[in-house]
Amino acid sequence: MKMTTKLMSCAATAAIALTGAAPAFAAEKWDMPMAYSASNFHSENGVEFAQCVTSGTQGEIEITVHPGGSLFAGADIKRAIQTGQVQIGERLLSGHQNEDAVFGFDSIPFLAPSFDASGKLWEAAKPKIESVLEEQNLHLLYNVPWPPQGLYFKKEVNSVADMAGIKFRSYNNTTARLAELTGMAPVTIEAAEVSQAFATGVAESMISSGATGYDQKVWESLTHYYEVDAWLPRNYIMVNGDVWKGVSDANKGIITGCADEAAARGLDKSKSYTQFTYDGLREGGMIVQPAGDELMSGLRTVGDTMTTEWLEAAGVNGQALVDDYKAMQ
Ligand code: PCA
């Protein structure tokens, strides 16, 4: 240990002797908590983003990714960034609808059920979400949609009536409300804990993407996945507002460039991961198929109720967002 320190300080002295000056900057280290498993496409994308920033700023800003909720659990990441416990991180904003209902815009049933529609919805939402985040001392760098959301069960389900009494894992207010309106019992569980929850029977169903079911190997406990294409929720990479203000203009440009690349790359990954993970669920032994007509029509009725409730909660901001989106059709 002593030896290493001595060697390092010798190396540093040699570097200064060679260049004639101490390094012009002190490298800043940013920790970037992410809630989902290291092998998840959002996490892999985040690692590429971090490398882009570290190399683009020539080490002036070094970002270390902490996936799988290892530094902060998903629900705590946003607050950790806001309060400066970490400099940057990723969070599913629809998990914070209790702070501002507008954060739930990306989880409204059947409003924007494809990648194209979801892209337009984001365009309509962007100015509003960015300004709410700025007020919370958060600067948005990029976001990436999850693949379309479908229903996982451990039995065949053909109608909303078949869902009664099932223990349902939720990941935000919308998913909990969906459970209530379909007669299920919601329990909030982070994606990273899902396989354990299914294995122990704490939950026996969820709405999510093929991606999360695949990452969590849910075929070990569940049997059916119904493609519903209910919505495409988004993960947002945000930096603490004060930290962002302290970044030089040159580095802001580099980080923004890396963020734009990550947004495009993440979207491509999300699209290709959709089919890949459906195939993976099938290989694991699950039945993967579109939801039947009766189930879909029951879910649409529930979706209408949820849309009305969201519009009431989100007020003029929510209505303006939906109007702007509809004007793009
Ligand atoms: N996976 C995350 C959010 C949406 C998704 O597809 C989850 O299940 O927690």
PDB file of C-alpha atoms in Angstrom, residues 139-321:
ATOM      1  CA  HIS A 139     -31.392  19.352 -15.690  1.00  0.00           C
ATOM      2  CA  LEU A 140     -32.649  16.735 -18.145  1.00  0.00           C
ATOM      3  CA  LEU A 141     -29.960  15.243 -20.381  1.00  0.00           C
ATOM      4  CA  TYR A 142     -31.808  12.496 -22.270  1.00  0.00           C
ATOM      5  CA  ASN A 143     -34.582   9.961 -21.986  1.00  0.00           C
ATOM      6  CA  VAL A 144     -35.347   6.574 -23.520  1.00  0.00           C
ATOM      7  CA  PRO A 145     -38.683   4.733 -23.748  1.00  0.00           C
ATOM      8  CA  TRP A 146     -39.160   1.224 -22.427  1.00  0.00           C
ATOM      9  CA  PRO A 147     -40.715  -1.186 -24.934  1.00  0.00           C
ATOM     10  CA  PRO A 148     -44.552  -1.391 -24.946  1.00  0.00           C
ATOM     11  CA  GLN A 149     -46.161  -2.632 -21.740  1.00  0.00           C
ATOM     12  CA  GLY A 150     -48.015  -5.958 -21.549  1.00  0.00           C
ATOM     13  CA  LEU A 151     -49.434  -8.187 -18.834  1.00  0.00           C
ATOM     14  CA  TYR A 152     -47.680 -11.082 -17.110  1.00  0.00           C
ATOM     15  CA  PHE A 153     -49.608 -13.826 -15.286  1.00  0.00           C
ATOM     16  CA  LYS A 154     -49.178 -17.341 -13.982  1.00  0.00           C
ATOM     17  CA  LYS A 155     -52.403 -18.552 -15.588  1.00  0.00           C
ATOM     18  CA  GLU A 156     -54.411 -18.004 -18.759  1.00  0.00           C
ATOM     19  CA  VAL A 157     -56.325 -14.708 -18.643  1.00  0.00           C
ATOM     20  CA  ASN A 158     -58.990 -13.835 -21.216  1.00  0.00           C
ATOM     21  CA  SER A 159     -60.889 -11.010 -19.536  1.00  0.00           C
ATOM     22  CA  VAL A 160     -60.634  -8.396 -16.803  1.00  0.00           C
ATOM     23  CA  ALA A 161     -62.880 -10.659 -14.693  1.00  0.00           C
ATOM     24  CA  ASP A 162     -60.124 -13.309 -14.799  1.00  0.00           C
ATOM     25  CA  MET A 163     -57.792 -10.834 -13.063  1.00  0.00           C
ATOM     26  CA  ALA A 164     -59.846 -10.531  -9.858  1.00  0.00           C
ATOM     27  CA  GLY A 165     -57.920 -11.136  -6.647  1.00  0.00           C
ATOM     28  CA  ILE A 166     -54.472 -11.534  -8.234  1.00  0.00           C
ATOM     29  CA  LYS A 167     -51.468 -10.056  -6.385  1.00  0.00           C
ATOM     30  CA  PHE A 168     -50.109  -7.511  -8.821  1.00  0.00           C
ATOM     31  CA  ARG A 169     -46.648  -5.937  -8.763  1.00  0.00           C
ATOM     32  CA  SER A 170     -46.834  -2.185  -9.511  1.00  0.00           C
ATOM     33  CA  TYR A 171     -44.030   0.258 -10.369  1.00  0.00           C
ATOM     34  CA  ASN A 172     -45.877   3.610 -10.264  1.00  0.00           C
ATOM     35  CA  ASN A 173     -49.281   5.145  -9.402  1.00  0.00           C
ATOM     36  CA  THR A 174     -50.707   4.258 -12.796  1.00  0.00           C
ATOM     37  CA  THR A 175     -49.906   0.570 -12.476  1.00  0.00           C
ATOM     38  CA  ALA A 176     -51.298   0.494  -8.942  1.00  0.00           C
ATOM     39  CA  ARG A 177     -54.498   2.155 -10.154  1.00  0.00           C
ATOM     40  CA  LEU A 178     -54.768  -0.338 -13.014  1.00  0.00           C
ATOM     41  CA  ALA A 179     -54.657  -3.112 -10.424  1.00  0.00           C
ATOM     42  CA  GLU A 180     -57.394  -1.495  -8.308  1.00  0.00           C
ATOM     43  CA  LEU A 181     -59.691  -0.937 -11.268  1.00  0.00           C
ATOM     44  CA  THR A 182     -59.302  -4.557 -12.411  1.00  0.00           C
ATOM     45  CA  GLY A 183     -59.940  -6.014  -8.953  1.00  0.00           C
ATOM     46  CA  MET A 184     -56.321  -6.992  -8.282  1.00  0.00           C
ATOM     47  CA  ALA A 185     -54.212  -6.261  -5.192  1.00  0.00           C
ATOM     48  CA  PRO A 186     -51.265  -3.950  -5.965  1.00  0.00           C
ATOM     49  CA  VAL A 187     -47.889  -4.225  -4.250  1.00  0.00           C
ATOM     50  CA  THR A 188     -45.031  -1.864  -5.182  1.00  0.00           C
ATOM     51  CA  ILE A 189     -41.801  -3.673  -6.038  1.00  0.00           C
ATOM     52  CA  GLU A 190     -38.659  -2.425  -7.823  1.00  0.00           C
ATOM     53  CA  ALA A 191     -37.782  -4.179 -11.071  1.00  0.00           C
ATOM     54  CA  ALA A 192     -34.529  -5.403  -9.491  1.00  0.00           C
ATOM     55  CA  GLU A 193     -36.583  -7.325  -6.853  1.00  0.00           C
ATOM     56  CA  VAL A 194     -39.200  -8.740  -9.178  1.00  0.00           C
ATOM     57  CA  SER A 195     -37.929 -12.299  -9.659  1.00  0.00           C
ATOM     58  CA  GLN A 196     -37.682 -12.791  -5.918  1.00  0.00           C
ATOM     59  CA  ALA A 197     -41.197 -11.387  -5.424  1.00  0.00           C
ATOM     60  CA  PHE A 198     -42.602 -13.848  -7.952  1.00  0.00           C
ATOM     61  CA  ALA A 199     -40.584 -16.756  -6.576  1.00  0.00           C
ATOM     62  CA  THR A 200     -41.845 -16.145  -3.038  1.00  0.00           C
ATOM     63  CA  GLY A 201     -45.448 -15.425  -4.096  1.00  0.00           C
ATOM     64  CA  VAL A 202     -45.438 -11.810  -2.854  1.00  0.00           C
ATOM     65  CA  ALA A 203     -46.641 -10.989  -6.376  1.00  0.00           C
ATOM     66  CA  GLU A 204     -47.983 -13.170  -9.167  1.00  0.00           C
ATOM     67  CA  SER A 205     -48.552 -10.733 -11.996  1.00  0.00           C
ATOM     68  CA  MET A 206     -47.356  -7.384 -13.394  1.00  0.00           C
ATOM     69  CA  ILE A 207     -47.554  -5.006 -16.325  1.00  0.00           C
ATOM     70  CA  SER A 208     -44.162  -4.357 -17.869  1.00  0.00           C
ATOM     71  CA  SER A 209     -42.140  -4.743 -21.048  1.00  0.00           C
ATOM     72  CA  GLY A 210     -40.734  -7.967 -22.461  1.00  0.00           C
ATOM     73  CA  ALA A 211     -37.409  -6.435 -21.416  1.00  0.00           C
ATOM     74  CA  THR A 212     -38.004  -6.515 -17.667  1.00  0.00           C
ATOM     75  CA  GLY A 213     -39.547  -9.995 -17.774  1.00  0.00           C
ATOM     76  CA  TYR A 214     -36.553 -11.201 -19.753  1.00  0.00           C
ATOM     77  CA  ASP A 215     -33.945  -9.447 -17.574  1.00  0.00           C
ATOM     78  CA  GLN A 216     -35.583 -10.932 -14.484  1.00  0.00           C
ATOM     79  CA  LYS A 217     -36.079 -14.440 -15.974  1.00  0.00           C
ATOM     80  CA  VAL A 218     -39.710 -14.399 -14.887  1.00  0.00           C
ATOM     81  CA  TRP A 219     -40.406 -17.669 -16.739  1.00  0.00           C
ATOM     82  CA  GLU A 220     -39.084 -19.314 -13.587  1.00  0.00           C
ATOM     83  CA  SER A 221     -42.406 -18.361 -11.912  1.00  0.00           C
ATOM     84  CA  LEU A 222     -44.841 -17.047 -14.530  1.00  0.00           C
ATOM     85  CA  THR A 223     -46.433 -18.654 -17.585  1.00  0.00           C
ATOM     86  CA  HIS A 224     -48.246 -16.063 -19.757  1.00  0.00           C
ATOM     87  CA  TYR A 225     -47.350 -12.736 -21.345  1.00  0.00           C
ATOM     88  CA  TYR A 226     -50.110 -10.820 -23.132  1.00  0.00           C
ATOM     89  CA  GLU A 227     -49.078  -8.093 -25.556  1.00  0.00           C
ATOM     90  CA  VAL A 228     -51.275  -5.128 -24.667  1.00  0.00           C
ATOM     91  CA  ASP A 229     -49.166  -2.162 -25.876  1.00  0.00           C
ATOM     92  CA  ALA A 230     -50.684  -0.057 -23.112  1.00  0.00           C
ATOM     93  CA  TRP A 231     -47.984   2.672 -22.981  1.00  0.00           C
ATOM     94  CA  LEU A 232     -44.216   3.179 -23.221  1.00  0.00           C
ATOM     95  CA  PRO A 233     -42.920   4.744 -19.998  1.00  0.00           C
ATOM     96  CA  ARG A 234     -39.576   6.542 -20.090  1.00  0.00           C
ATOM     97  CA  ASN A 235     -36.360   6.573 -18.118  1.00  0.00           C
ATOM     98  CA  TYR A 236     -34.800  10.023 -17.687  1.00  0.00           C
ATOM     99  CA  ILE A 237     -31.135  10.815 -17.144  1.00  0.00           C
ATOM    100  CA  MET A 238     -30.901  13.962 -15.048  1.00  0.00           C
ATOM    101  CA  VAL A 239     -28.068  15.976 -13.582  1.00  0.00           C
ATOM    102  CA  ASN A 240     -28.181  18.131 -10.443  1.00  0.00           C
ATOM    103  CA  GLY A 241     -28.927  21.744 -11.470  1.00  0.00           C
ATOM    104  CA  ASP A 242     -26.084  23.298  -9.436  1.00  0.00           C
ATOM    105  CA  VAL A 243     -23.592  20.739 -10.722  1.00  0.00           C
ATOM    106  CA  TRP A 244     -24.734  21.492 -14.279  1.00  0.00           C
ATOM    107  CA  LYS A 245     -24.272  25.265 -13.739  1.00  0.00           C
ATOM    108  CA  GLY A 246     -20.678  24.604 -12.700  1.00  0.00           C
ATOM    109  CA  VAL A 247     -19.816  22.745 -15.931  1.00  0.00           C
ATOM    110  CA  SER A 248     -17.817  24.740 -18.513  1.00  0.00           C
ATOM    111  CA  ASP A 249     -19.598  25.635 -21.758  1.00  0.00           C
ATOM    112  CA  ALA A 250     -17.235  23.398 -23.719  1.00  0.00           C
ATOM    113  CA  ASN A 251     -17.999  20.396 -21.505  1.00  0.00           C
ATOM    114  CA  LYS A 252     -21.736  21.179 -21.546  1.00  0.00           C
ATOM    115  CA  GLY A 253     -21.545  20.891 -25.331  1.00  0.00           C
ATOM    116  CA  ILE A 254     -19.730  17.565 -25.122  1.00  0.00           C
ATOM    117  CA  ILE A 255     -22.163  16.122 -22.553  1.00  0.00           C
ATOM    118  CA  THR A 256     -25.186  17.289 -24.546  1.00  0.00           C
ATOM    119  CA  GLY A 257     -23.718  15.663 -27.668  1.00  0.00           C
ATOM    120  CA  CYS A 258     -23.192  12.377 -25.792  1.00  0.00           C
ATOM    121  CA  ALA A 259     -26.771  12.655 -24.439  1.00  0.00           C
ATOM    122  CA  ASP A 260     -28.265  13.154 -27.918  1.00  0.00           C
ATOM    123  CA  GLU A 261     -26.368  10.101 -29.153  1.00  0.00           C
ATOM    124  CA  ALA A 262     -27.537   8.075 -26.149  1.00  0.00           C
ATOM    125  CA  ALA A 263     -31.180   9.049 -26.758  1.00  0.00           C
ATOM    126  CA  ALA A 264     -31.007   7.837 -30.382  1.00  0.00           C
ATOM    127  CA  ARG A 265     -29.045   4.692 -29.500  1.00  0.00           C
ATOM    128  CA  GLY A 266     -31.385   3.886 -26.588  1.00  0.00           C
ATOM    129  CA  LEU A 267     -34.462   4.212 -28.790  1.00  0.00           C
ATOM    130  CA  ASP A 268     -32.958   1.798 -31.339  1.00  0.00           C
ATOM    131  CA  LYS A 269     -32.044  -0.643 -28.591  1.00  0.00           C
ATOM    132  CA  SER A 270     -35.542  -0.432 -27.107  1.00  0.00           C
ATOM    133  CA  LYS A 271     -37.099  -1.218 -30.494  1.00  0.00           C
ATOM    134  CA  SER A 272     -34.884  -4.205 -31.244  1.00  0.00           C
ATOM    135  CA  TYR A 273     -35.095  -5.492 -27.659  1.00  0.00           C
ATOM    136  CA  THR A 274     -38.882  -5.786 -27.945  1.00  0.00           C
ATOM    137  CA  GLN A 275     -38.899  -8.791 -30.288  1.00  0.00           C
ATOM    138  CA  PHE A 276     -35.665 -10.183 -28.874  1.00  0.00           C
ATOM    139  CA  THR A 277     -37.138 -10.373 -25.386  1.00  0.00           C
ATOM    140  CA  TYR A 278     -40.483 -11.842 -26.557  1.00  0.00           C
ATOM    141  CA  ASP A 279     -38.427 -14.610 -28.187  1.00  0.00           C
ATOM    142  CA  GLY A 280     -36.439 -14.985 -24.970  1.00  0.00           C
ATOM    143  CA  LEU A 281     -39.608 -15.327 -22.870  1.00  0.00           C
ATOM    144  CA  ARG A 282     -40.834 -18.037 -25.260  1.00  0.00           C
ATOM    145  CA  GLU A 283     -37.520 -19.853 -25.046  1.00  0.00           C
ATOM    146  CA  GLY A 284     -37.926 -19.730 -21.277  1.00  0.00           C
ATOM    147  CA  GLY A 285     -41.215 -21.618 -21.731  1.00  0.00           C
ATOM    148  CA  MET A 286     -43.789 -18.808 -21.559  1.00  0.00           C
ATOM    149  CA  ILE A 287     -46.794 -18.347 -23.820  1.00  0.00           C
ATOM    150  CA  VAL A 288     -46.405 -14.938 -25.482  1.00  0.00           C
ATOM    151  CA  GLN A 289     -49.349 -13.662 -27.489  1.00  0.00           C
ATOM    152  CA  PRO A 290     -51.506 -10.606 -28.155  1.00  0.00           C
ATOM    153  CA  ALA A 291     -54.228 -10.048 -25.548  1.00  0.00           C
ATOM    154  CA  GLY A 292     -57.608 -11.346 -26.728  1.00  0.00           C
ATOM    155  CA  ASP A 293     -60.490  -9.055 -27.737  1.00  0.00           C
ATOM    156  CA  GLU A 294     -62.441  -9.419 -24.506  1.00  0.00           C
ATOM    157  CA  LEU A 295     -59.411  -8.639 -22.362  1.00  0.00           C
ATOM    158  CA  MET A 296     -58.478  -5.675 -24.574  1.00  0.00           C
ATOM    159  CA  SER A 297     -61.943  -4.153 -24.481  1.00  0.00           C
ATOM    160  CA  GLY A 298     -62.075  -4.490 -20.690  1.00  0.00           C
ATOM    161  CA  LEU A 299     -58.649  -2.842 -20.426  1.00  0.00           C
ATOM    162  CA  ARG A 300     -59.745  -0.012 -22.729  1.00  0.00           C
ATOM    163  CA  THR A 301     -62.688   0.748 -20.435  1.00  0.00           C
ATOM    164  CA  VAL A 302     -60.338   0.832 -17.448  1.00  0.00           C
ATOM    165  CA  GLY A 303     -57.942   2.960 -19.527  1.00  0.00           C
ATOM    166  CA  ASP A 304     -60.671   5.530 -20.211  1.00  0.00           C
ATOM    167  CA  THR A 305     -61.279   5.917 -16.490  1.00  0.00           C
ATOM    168  CA  MET A 306     -57.559   6.296 -15.852  1.00  0.00           C
ATOM    169  CA  THR A 307     -57.220   8.915 -18.614  1.00  0.00           C
ATOM    170  CA  THR A 308     -60.074  10.970 -17.143  1.00  0.00           C
ATOM    171  CA  GLU A 309     -58.507  10.733 -13.676  1.00  0.00           C
ATOM    172  CA  TRP A 310     -55.098  11.781 -14.968  1.00  0.00           C
ATOM    173  CA  LEU A 311     -56.506  14.792 -16.826  1.00  0.00           C
ATOM    174  CA  GLU A 312     -58.276  15.882 -13.648  1.00  0.00           C
ATOM    175  CA  ALA A 313     -55.089  15.519 -11.599  1.00  0.00           C
ATOM    176  CA  ALA A 314     -52.743  17.137 -14.145  1.00  0.00           C
ATOM    177  CA  GLY A 315     -55.051  20.123 -14.756  1.00  0.00           C
ATOM    178  CA  VAL A 316     -54.360  22.704 -17.482  1.00  0.00           C
ATOM    179  CA  ASN A 317     -50.762  21.540 -17.994  1.00  0.00           C
ATOM    180  CA  GLY A 318     -51.914  17.991 -18.643  1.00  0.00           C
ATOM    181  CA  GLN A 319     -54.706  19.044 -20.983  1.00  0.00           C
ATOM    182  CA  ALA A 320     -52.325  21.342 -22.925  1.00  0.00           C
ATOM    183  CA  LEU A 321     -49.832  18.492 -23.292  1.00  0.00           C
TER     184      LEU A 321
END
